[in-house]
Tab-separated table of C-alpha atoms and ligand atoms in Angstrom:
chain	number	residue	atom	x	y	z
A	835	MET	CA	27.543	8.868	11.623
A	836	ASP	CA	25.955	7.788	14.916
A	837	PHE	CA	24.099	4.490	15.041
A	838	ILE	CA	21.337	4.492	17.657
A	839	GLN	CA	19.599	1.243	18.517
A	840	PRO	CA	16.720	1.712	20.966
A	841	ALA	CA	15.187	-1.413	22.491
A	842	SER	CA	11.743	0.038	23.120
A	843	TRP	CA	9.194	2.137	21.275
A	844	ALA	CA	9.296	4.831	23.995
A	845	ASP	CA	13.080	5.113	23.623
A	846	ALA	CA	12.784	5.343	19.817
A	847	LEU	CA	10.294	8.205	20.114
A	848	ALA	CA	12.529	9.975	22.636
A	849	VAL	CA	15.504	9.728	20.252
A	850	LYS	CA	13.443	10.981	17.300
A	851	SER	CA	12.221	13.890	19.417
A	852	ALA	CA	15.705	14.850	20.602
A	853	SER	CA	17.287	14.280	17.154
A	854	PRO	CA	14.686	14.747	14.389
A	855	ALA	CA	17.439	14.435	11.773
A	856	ALA	CA	18.140	10.831	12.822
A	857	LEU	CA	17.092	8.643	9.889
A	858	PRO	CA	14.936	5.632	10.821
A	859	VAL	CA	16.058	2.338	9.336
A	860	ALA	CA	13.922	-0.825	9.304
A	861	GLY	CA	14.870	-3.346	6.581
A	862	GLY	CA	17.364	-0.885	5.106
A	863	THR	CA	16.541	-1.853	1.521
A	864	ASP	CA	15.964	1.800	0.598
A	865	VAL	CA	18.209	3.446	3.195
A	866	MET	CA	21.323	1.373	2.459
A	867	VAL	CA	21.028	2.034	-1.273
A	868	GLU	CA	20.887	5.775	-0.566
A	869	LEU	CA	23.895	5.599	1.766
A	870	ASN	CA	25.900	3.477	-0.648
A	871	PHE	CA	25.245	5.896	-3.500
A	872	ASP	CA	25.965	8.844	-1.203
A	873	ALA	CA	22.500	10.217	-1.953
A	874	ARG	CA	22.020	10.838	1.770
A	875	ARG	CA	24.400	11.352	4.694
A	876	PRO	CA	22.297	11.567	7.878
A	877	ALA	CA	23.890	12.624	11.163
A	878	ALA	CA	22.534	9.445	12.755
A	879	LEU	CA	20.736	6.228	11.896
A	880	LEU	CA	17.861	5.229	14.168
A	881	ASP	CA	17.671	1.443	13.933
A	882	LEU	CA	14.158	0.129	14.624
A	883	THR	CA	14.907	-3.584	14.346
A	884	ARG	CA	15.136	-4.208	18.107
A	885	ILE	CA	11.580	-3.002	18.769
A	886	ALA	CA	9.616	-6.236	18.893
A	887	GLU	CA	6.114	-4.732	18.638
A	888	LEU	CA	6.917	-3.107	15.297
A	889	ALA	CA	7.704	-6.464	13.711
A	890	ASP	CA	4.386	-8.142	14.572
A	891	TRP	CA	0.767	-7.970	13.548
A	892	ASP	CA	-2.442	-8.554	15.423
A	893	SER	CA	-6.177	-8.349	14.967
A	894	GLU	CA	-8.234	-5.856	16.946
A	895	THR	CA	-10.483	-8.793	17.867
A	896	GLY	CA	-7.467	-10.260	19.621
A	897	SER	CA	-6.557	-13.209	17.391
A	898	SER	CA	-2.932	-14.173	17.817
A	899	PRO	CA	-0.323	-13.319	15.211
A	900	GLY	CA	-0.140	-15.936	12.504
A	901	GLY	CA	-3.504	-17.341	13.540
A	902	GLY	CA	-5.614	-15.950	10.721
A	903	ASN	CA	-9.289	-15.531	11.498
A	904	GLY	CA	-11.063	-15.705	8.213
A	905	GLY	CA	-11.417	-12.132	6.937
A	906	ASN	CA	-15.096	-11.320	6.701
A	907	GLY	CA	-16.394	-9.757	9.912
A	908	ALA	CA	-12.993	-9.794	11.631
A	909	GLY	CA	-11.613	-6.730	13.424
A	910	ARG	CA	-9.052	-4.478	11.809
A	911	ILE	CA	-5.590	-5.854	11.283
A	912	ARG	CA	-2.918	-3.888	13.068
A	913	LEU	CA	0.203	-4.404	11.022
A	914	GLY	CA	3.385	-3.299	12.789
A	915	ALA	CA	5.420	-0.931	10.636
A	916	ALA	CA	8.367	-3.341	10.472
A	917	VAL	CA	6.430	-6.419	9.309
A	918	THR	CA	8.224	-7.742	6.233
A	919	TYR	CA	6.761	-8.584	2.850
A	920	ALA	CA	7.641	-12.246	3.440
A	921	ARG	CA	5.409	-12.327	6.519
A	922	VAL	CA	2.578	-10.500	4.769
A	923	ILE	CA	2.716	-13.160	2.053
A	924	GLU	CA	3.004	-16.133	4.414
A	925	GLU	CA	0.603	-15.043	7.143
A	926	LEU	CA	-1.817	-12.498	5.739
A	927	GLY	CA	-2.717	-13.722	2.250
A	928	GLY	CA	-6.246	-14.518	3.466
A	929	LEU	CA	-6.835	-11.430	5.608
A	930	LEU	CA	-5.164	-8.811	3.434
A	931	PRO	CA	-5.274	-10.279	-0.076
A	932	GLY	CA	-4.625	-7.031	-1.979
A	933	LEU	CA	-1.536	-6.171	0.070
A	934	ALA	CA	-0.282	-9.769	-0.133
A	935	MET	CA	-0.655	-9.753	-3.936
A	936	ALA	CA	1.392	-6.562	-4.100
A	937	ALA	CA	3.977	-7.964	-1.656
A	938	ARG	CA	4.519	-10.990	-3.918
A	939	THR	CA	5.656	-8.657	-6.718
A	940	VAL	CA	8.227	-6.760	-4.620
A	941	GLY	CA	11.915	-7.223	-5.461
A	942	SER	CA	13.447	-10.628	-4.855
A	943	PRO	CA	13.227	-13.110	-1.933
A	944	GLN	CA	16.068	-11.196	-0.219
A	945	ILE	CA	14.219	-7.880	-0.505
A	946	ARG	CA	10.936	-9.457	0.617
A	947	ASN	CA	12.702	-10.933	3.675
A	948	ARG	CA	14.133	-7.562	4.737
A	949	GLY	CA	11.831	-4.913	3.243
A	950	THR	CA	8.869	-3.723	5.297
A	951	VAL	CA	5.491	-2.122	4.689
A	952	GLY	CA	6.436	0.758	7.021
A	953	GLY	CA	9.625	1.303	5.036
A	954	ASN	CA	7.600	1.523	1.824
A	955	LEU	CA	5.444	4.194	3.504
A	956	GLY	CA	8.498	5.987	4.881
A	957	ALA	CA	10.052	6.155	1.426
A	958	ALA	CA	6.671	7.191	-0.088
A	959	SER	CA	7.857	6.562	-3.632
A	960	PRO	CA	5.047	7.010	-6.158
A	961	ALA	CA	6.104	3.558	-7.437
A	962	GLY	CA	5.969	1.781	-4.044
A	963	ASP	CA	3.892	-1.373	-4.351
A	964	CYS	CA	2.114	-1.203	-0.977
A	965	HIS	CA	0.420	2.085	-1.697
A	966	PRO	CA	-2.274	1.076	-4.232
A	967	PRO	CA	-3.715	-1.754	-2.076
A	968	LEU	CA	-3.561	0.396	1.083
A	969	LEU	CA	-5.476	3.151	-0.720
A	970	ALA	CA	-8.029	0.710	-2.138
A	971	ALA	CA	-8.597	-0.883	1.273
A	972	GLY	CA	-9.041	2.508	2.994
A	973	ALA	CA	-6.105	1.792	5.339
A	974	GLU	CA	-4.998	4.173	8.069
A	975	ILE	CA	-1.439	4.837	9.145
A	976	GLU	CA	-0.799	5.149	12.884
A	977	VAL	CA	2.065	7.541	13.577
A	978	ALA	CA	3.464	8.664	16.920
A	979	SER	CA	5.854	11.023	18.633
A	980	VAL	CA	6.480	11.937	22.267
A	981	ARG	CA	3.602	14.409	21.724
A	982	GLY	CA	1.095	11.610	21.146
A	983	THR	CA	-0.391	9.273	18.545
A	984	ARG	CA	-2.535	10.083	15.499
A	985	THR	CA	-3.899	8.207	12.505
A	986	ILE	CA	-3.699	9.416	8.928
A	987	THR	CA	-5.746	7.899	6.116
A	988	ALA	CA	-3.644	6.433	3.326
A	989	ALA	CA	-5.269	8.968	0.983
A	990	ASP	CA	-3.852	11.825	3.108
A	991	PHE	CA	-0.489	10.218	3.801
A	992	TYR	CA	1.224	10.835	0.458
A	993	ILE	CA	1.808	14.556	0.019
A	994	GLY	CA	4.407	14.813	-2.760
A	995	VAL	CA	7.038	12.900	-4.699
A	996	LYS	CA	8.720	10.749	-2.032
A	997	ARG	CA	7.125	12.908	0.671
A	998	ASN	CA	4.707	11.804	3.351
A	999	ALA	CA	2.688	13.494	6.076
A	1000	LEU	CA	5.072	12.602	8.951
A	1001	GLN	CA	6.310	15.451	11.146
A	1002	PRO	CA	10.100	15.455	11.782
A	1003	ASP	CA	9.683	13.934	15.262
A	1004	GLU	CA	7.198	11.242	14.213
A	1005	LEU	CA	7.630	7.552	13.440
A	1006	ILE	CA	5.245	5.141	11.754
A	1007	ARG	CA	3.984	2.655	14.310
A	1008	ALA	CA	1.389	0.532	12.506
A	1009	ILE	CA	-0.929	0.237	9.546
A	1010	LEU	CA	-4.608	-0.393	10.320
A	1011	ILE	CA	-6.513	-2.292	7.663
A	1012	LYS	CA	-10.020	-3.694	7.669
A	1013	PRO	CA	-10.100	-7.248	6.321
A	1014	PRO	CA	-12.131	-7.228	3.126
A	1015	ALA	CA	-15.817	-8.029	2.888
A	1016	GLY	CA	-15.289	-8.439	-0.858
A	1017	GLN	CA	-12.663	-9.194	-3.465
A	1018	GLN	CA	-9.358	-7.382	-3.858
A	1019	GLN	CA	-6.994	-7.317	-6.802
A	1020	PHE	CA	-3.588	-5.880	-7.670
A	1021	SER	CA	-1.922	-5.521	-11.039
A	1022	LYS	CA	1.547	-4.206	-11.823
A	1023	ILE	CA	3.324	-3.607	-15.098
A	1024	GLY	CA	7.103	-3.593	-15.178
A	1025	THR	CA	9.774	-3.830	-17.828
A	1026	ARG	CA	10.315	-7.484	-16.872
A	1027	ASN	CA	8.637	-10.073	-14.693
A	1028	ALA	CA	10.546	-9.808	-11.406
A	1029	MET	CA	12.871	-7.448	-9.493
A	1030	VAL	CA	11.234	-4.486	-11.101
A	1031	ILE	CA	9.904	-1.091	-10.092
A	1032	ALA	CA	6.361	-0.573	-11.389
A	1033	VAL	CA	5.871	1.283	-14.663
A	1034	ALA	CA	2.271	1.528	-13.510
A	1035	ALA	CA	0.190	-0.324	-10.921
A	1036	PHE	CA	-3.441	-0.526	-9.935
A	1037	SER	CA	-5.361	-2.010	-7.034
A	1038	LEU	CA	-9.092	-2.589	-6.713
A	1039	ALA	CA	-11.239	-3.459	-3.699
A	1040	LEU	CA	-14.918	-4.364	-3.803
A	1041	HIS	CA	-16.703	-3.339	-0.594
A	1042	PRO	CA	-20.113	-5.044	-1.008
A	1043	ASP	CA	-21.009	-4.398	2.653
A	1044	GLU	CA	-20.797	-0.657	1.998
A	1045	ARG	CA	-21.846	-0.879	-1.665
A	1046	ALA	CA	-18.585	0.951	-2.356
A	1047	ILE	CA	-15.429	0.596	-4.453
A	1048	GLY	CA	-11.824	1.282	-3.498
A	1049	THR	CA	-9.010	2.047	-5.923
A	1050	GLY	CA	-5.310	2.842	-5.813
A	1051	ILE	CA	-3.078	4.033	-8.642
A	1052	GLY	CA	0.695	3.601	-8.473
A	1053	SER	CA	3.559	5.030	-10.505
A	1054	ALA	CA	1.323	7.237	-12.615
A	1055	ALA	CA	1.117	10.521	-10.684
A	1056	PRO	CA	3.382	12.513	-8.312
A	1057	THR	CA	1.909	10.488	-5.446
A	1058	PRO	CA	-0.025	7.249	-5.175
A	1059	ARG	CA	-3.694	8.239	-5.451
A	1060	ARG	CA	-7.277	7.010	-5.678
A	1061	ALA	CA	-9.416	7.249	-8.802
A	1062	GLU	CA	-12.377	8.742	-6.976
A	1063	GLN	CA	-14.624	9.456	-9.949
A	1064	ALA	CA	-14.118	5.888	-11.157
A	1065	GLU	CA	-15.000	4.604	-7.669
A	1066	ARG	CA	-18.230	6.612	-7.606
A	1067	PHE	CA	-19.159	5.603	-11.154
A	1068	LEU	CA	-18.695	1.881	-10.533
A	1069	ALA	CA	-20.458	1.869	-7.169
A	1070	ALA	CA	-23.456	3.673	-8.680
A	1071	ALA	CA	-23.524	1.496	-11.806
A	1072	LEU	CA	-23.503	-1.706	-9.727
A	1073	TYR	CA	-26.175	-0.337	-7.415
A	1074	ASP	CA	-28.470	0.975	-10.152
A	1075	ALA	CA	-28.359	-2.338	-12.040
A	1076	GLY	CA	-28.959	-4.355	-8.842
A	1077	LEU	CA	-25.711	-6.198	-9.489
A	1078	TRP	CA	-24.442	-6.237	-5.908
A	1079	ASP	CA	-27.377	-8.513	-5.029
A	1080	SER	CA	-27.934	-10.383	-8.294
A	1081	ARG	CA	-24.209	-10.950	-8.898
A	1082	GLY	CA	-25.115	-10.969	-12.570
A	1083	ASP	CA	-22.900	-10.462	-15.607
A	1084	LEU	CA	-20.974	-7.221	-15.649
A	1085	PRO	CA	-21.801	-5.328	-18.867
A	1086	ALA	CA	-18.726	-4.458	-20.956
A	1087	SER	CA	-19.883	-0.844	-21.010
A	1088	ILE	CA	-19.347	-0.624	-17.219
A	1089	THR	CA	-15.913	-2.262	-17.330
A	1090	GLN	CA	-14.774	-0.007	-20.162
A	1091	GLU	CA	-16.032	3.192	-18.576
A	1092	PHE	CA	-14.397	2.232	-15.284
A	1093	GLY	CA	-11.076	1.743	-17.110
A	1094	ARG	CA	-11.454	5.084	-18.862
A	1095	LEU	CA	-12.150	6.925	-15.599
A	1096	VAL	CA	-9.221	5.274	-13.796
A	1097	SER	CA	-6.906	6.320	-16.593
A	1098	ARG	CA	-8.315	9.854	-16.406
A	1099	ALA	CA	-7.430	10.088	-12.710
A	1100	ALA	CA	-3.727	9.566	-13.432
A	1101	GLU	CA	-1.141	12.260	-14.102
A	1102	PRO	CA	1.884	10.340	-15.329
A	1103	ILE	CA	5.202	11.522	-16.728
A	1104	ASP	CA	7.539	10.186	-19.404
A	1105	ASP	CA	10.607	8.589	-17.823
A	1106	VAL	CA	13.139	5.828	-18.436
A	1107	ARG	CA	10.614	3.147	-17.526
A	1108	GLY	CA	7.762	4.233	-19.797
A	1109	THR	CA	5.935	7.073	-21.459
A	1110	ALA	CA	2.992	8.924	-19.974
A	1111	ALA	CA	0.824	7.748	-22.880
A	1112	TYR	CA	1.733	4.111	-22.224
A	1113	ARG	CA	0.980	4.482	-18.509
A	1114	LEU	CA	-2.453	5.958	-19.226
A	1115	HIS	CA	-3.273	3.125	-21.593
A	1116	ALA	CA	-1.916	0.501	-19.201
A	1117	LEU	CA	-3.990	1.834	-16.307
A	1118	GLY	CA	-7.194	1.579	-18.311
A	1119	VAL	CA	-6.363	-2.012	-19.201
A	1120	MET	CA	-5.369	-2.950	-15.631
A	1121	ALA	CA	-8.511	-1.352	-14.190
A	1122	ALA	CA	-10.771	-3.243	-16.598
A	1123	ARG	CA	-8.908	-6.517	-16.005
A	1124	THR	CA	-8.833	-6.305	-12.218
A	1125	LEU	CA	-12.543	-5.489	-12.220
A	1126	THR	CA	-13.252	-8.519	-14.433
A	1127	TRP	CA	-11.193	-10.793	-12.140
A	1128	ALA	CA	-12.687	-9.423	-8.933
A	1129	TRP	CA	-16.238	-9.584	-10.261
A	1130	HIS	CA	-15.732	-13.164	-11.422
A	1131	ASP	CA	-14.599	-14.129	-7.910
A	1132	TYR	CA	-17.436	-12.165	-6.301
A	1133	ARG	CA	-19.949	-14.124	-8.394
A	1134	GLN	CA	-18.295	-17.468	-7.610
A	1135	ASN	CA	-18.272	-16.777	-3.878
A	1136	GLY	CA	-21.893	-15.650	-3.679
B	737	LIG	C1	16.844	-4.548	-5.312
B	737	LIG	C2	15.635	-3.802	-4.799
B	737	LIG	C3	14.386	-4.096	-5.313
B	737	LIG	C4	13.264	-3.404	-4.856
B	737	LIG	N1	12.044	-3.713	-5.389
B	737	LIG	C5	10.939	-3.042	-4.957
B	737	LIG	C6	9.663	-3.346	-5.526
B	737	LIG	O1	9.491	-4.211	-6.386
B	737	LIG	N2	8.591	-2.633	-5.054
B	737	LIG	C7	8.720	-1.678	-4.084
B	737	LIG	O2	7.713	-1.072	-3.706
B	737	LIG	N3	9.926	-1.381	-3.549
B	737	LIG	C8	11.038	-2.035	-3.959
B	737	LIG	N4	12.260	-1.729	-3.419
B	737	LIG	C9	12.351	-0.659	-2.419
B	737	LIG	C10	12.291	-1.145	-0.948
B	737	LIG	O3	12.617	-2.501	-0.840
B	737	LIG	C11	10.881	-0.929	-0.370
B	737	LIG	O4	10.525	0.443	-0.429
B	737	LIG	C12	10.784	-1.420	1.093
B	737	LIG	O5	9.443	-1.474	1.468
B	737	LIG	C13	11.540	-0.542	2.068
B	737	LIG	O6	11.387	-1.117	3.357
B	737	LIG	P1	12.621	-1.164	4.378
B	737	LIG	O7	12.124	-1.712	5.647
B	737	LIG	O8	13.801	-1.804	3.782
B	737	LIG	O9	12.863	0.422	4.528
B	737	LIG	P2	14.168	1.225	4.959
B	737	LIG	O10	15.154	1.235	3.862
B	737	LIG	O11	14.636	0.792	6.293
B	737	LIG	O12	13.494	2.681	5.101
B	737	LIG	C14	12.869	3.289	3.980
B	737	LIG	C15	12.415	4.683	4.379
B	737	LIG	O13	11.389	4.604	5.355
B	737	LIG	C16	11.793	5.255	6.559
B	737	LIG	N5	11.263	4.435	7.648
B	737	LIG	C17	11.393	3.099	7.834
B	737	LIG	N6	10.678	2.689	8.891
B	737	LIG	C18	10.077	3.798	9.401
B	737	LIG	C19	9.198	4.039	10.505
B	737	LIG	N7	8.746	3.048	11.308
B	737	LIG	N8	8.784	5.309	10.717
B	737	LIG	C20	9.192	6.319	9.919
B	737	LIG	N9	10.010	6.155	8.851
B	737	LIG	C21	10.438	4.903	8.604
B	737	LIG	C22	13.306	5.324	6.496
B	737	LIG	O14	13.831	6.402	7.237
B	737	LIG	C23	13.514	5.532	5.004
B	737	LIG	O15	13.300	6.882	4.655
B	737	LIG	C24	13.398	-2.403	-3.846
B	737	LIG	C25	14.664	-2.127	-3.309
B	737	LIG	C26	15.781	-2.810	-3.772
B	737	LIG	C27	17.131	-2.508	-3.181
């Protein structure tokens, strides 16, 4: 097996164009498991760890990496594909709270030090923890090849079980995420408290500036997906009751209906980690809980 280690983004794209079968490797926390179990035997590994720009983040307003610029009103965050979970947690908890919450639940300290957001997208597992918050935040994925660069919305990125919208010659360059104008939440159920793949996960984003709601469901359908009917219901219910402005109590009827609609958007299966029926129930509970938490914080921060 060849091991190719380009030092620049242009070289990486040239290699991927000349050898589309070369398998990109960032943190290796998915790739090495597949190689060790002989689940995959690529002709070549394309190591991305020498490409400095992939391992950094920046704000489109120009704030320096690690600086943090307060969220509300800031430009989009441009998260290099090879930024690790550890850095998301340490540096972006304020700017990307939903993603940072999800990152805290990933694997162990070793996995969080090596594993990357781009690797989670490359693997495109329905159970990947980055996907629900990226969907809820309306993130875009910037991908590139020698043919050029394009962005794909998170909602269009996942196209099947462990399949994403990348063409064979494309690499993920960055993830573009607008810092939130409102609260974000993430909830994950596993068979134990740490080092666990999600049985089901849910992420919620309040977008008070747009009077809109974002959602992301994980591990409960062939791909990560939004609960669009639930989003529309909640946005309309908050608007009709004047709650965005009044920040009043959230009626239980709204919370319950939101949970019911989120659960209805899922399409889970029975597997070793849980039954479909349990996942549906769990999603309804997580949706209602995350909404209660987010709304509580929205009221406090009014
Ligand atoms: C013990 C253990 C625990 C884990 N726990 C969790 C967990 O709790 N939650 C969770 O979501 N995941 C978990 N994982 C899975 C894994 O850590 C994550 O999916 C991680 O985000 C992968 O990132 P990586 O950089 O290591 O990816 P890699 O293994 O390097 O790559 C993963 C895939 O993405 C592709 N890829 C990587 N970078 C790019 C790029 N720039 N462009 C195109 N394709 C690319 C690779 O070719 C490969 O197909 C766990 C793994 C292990 C071994």
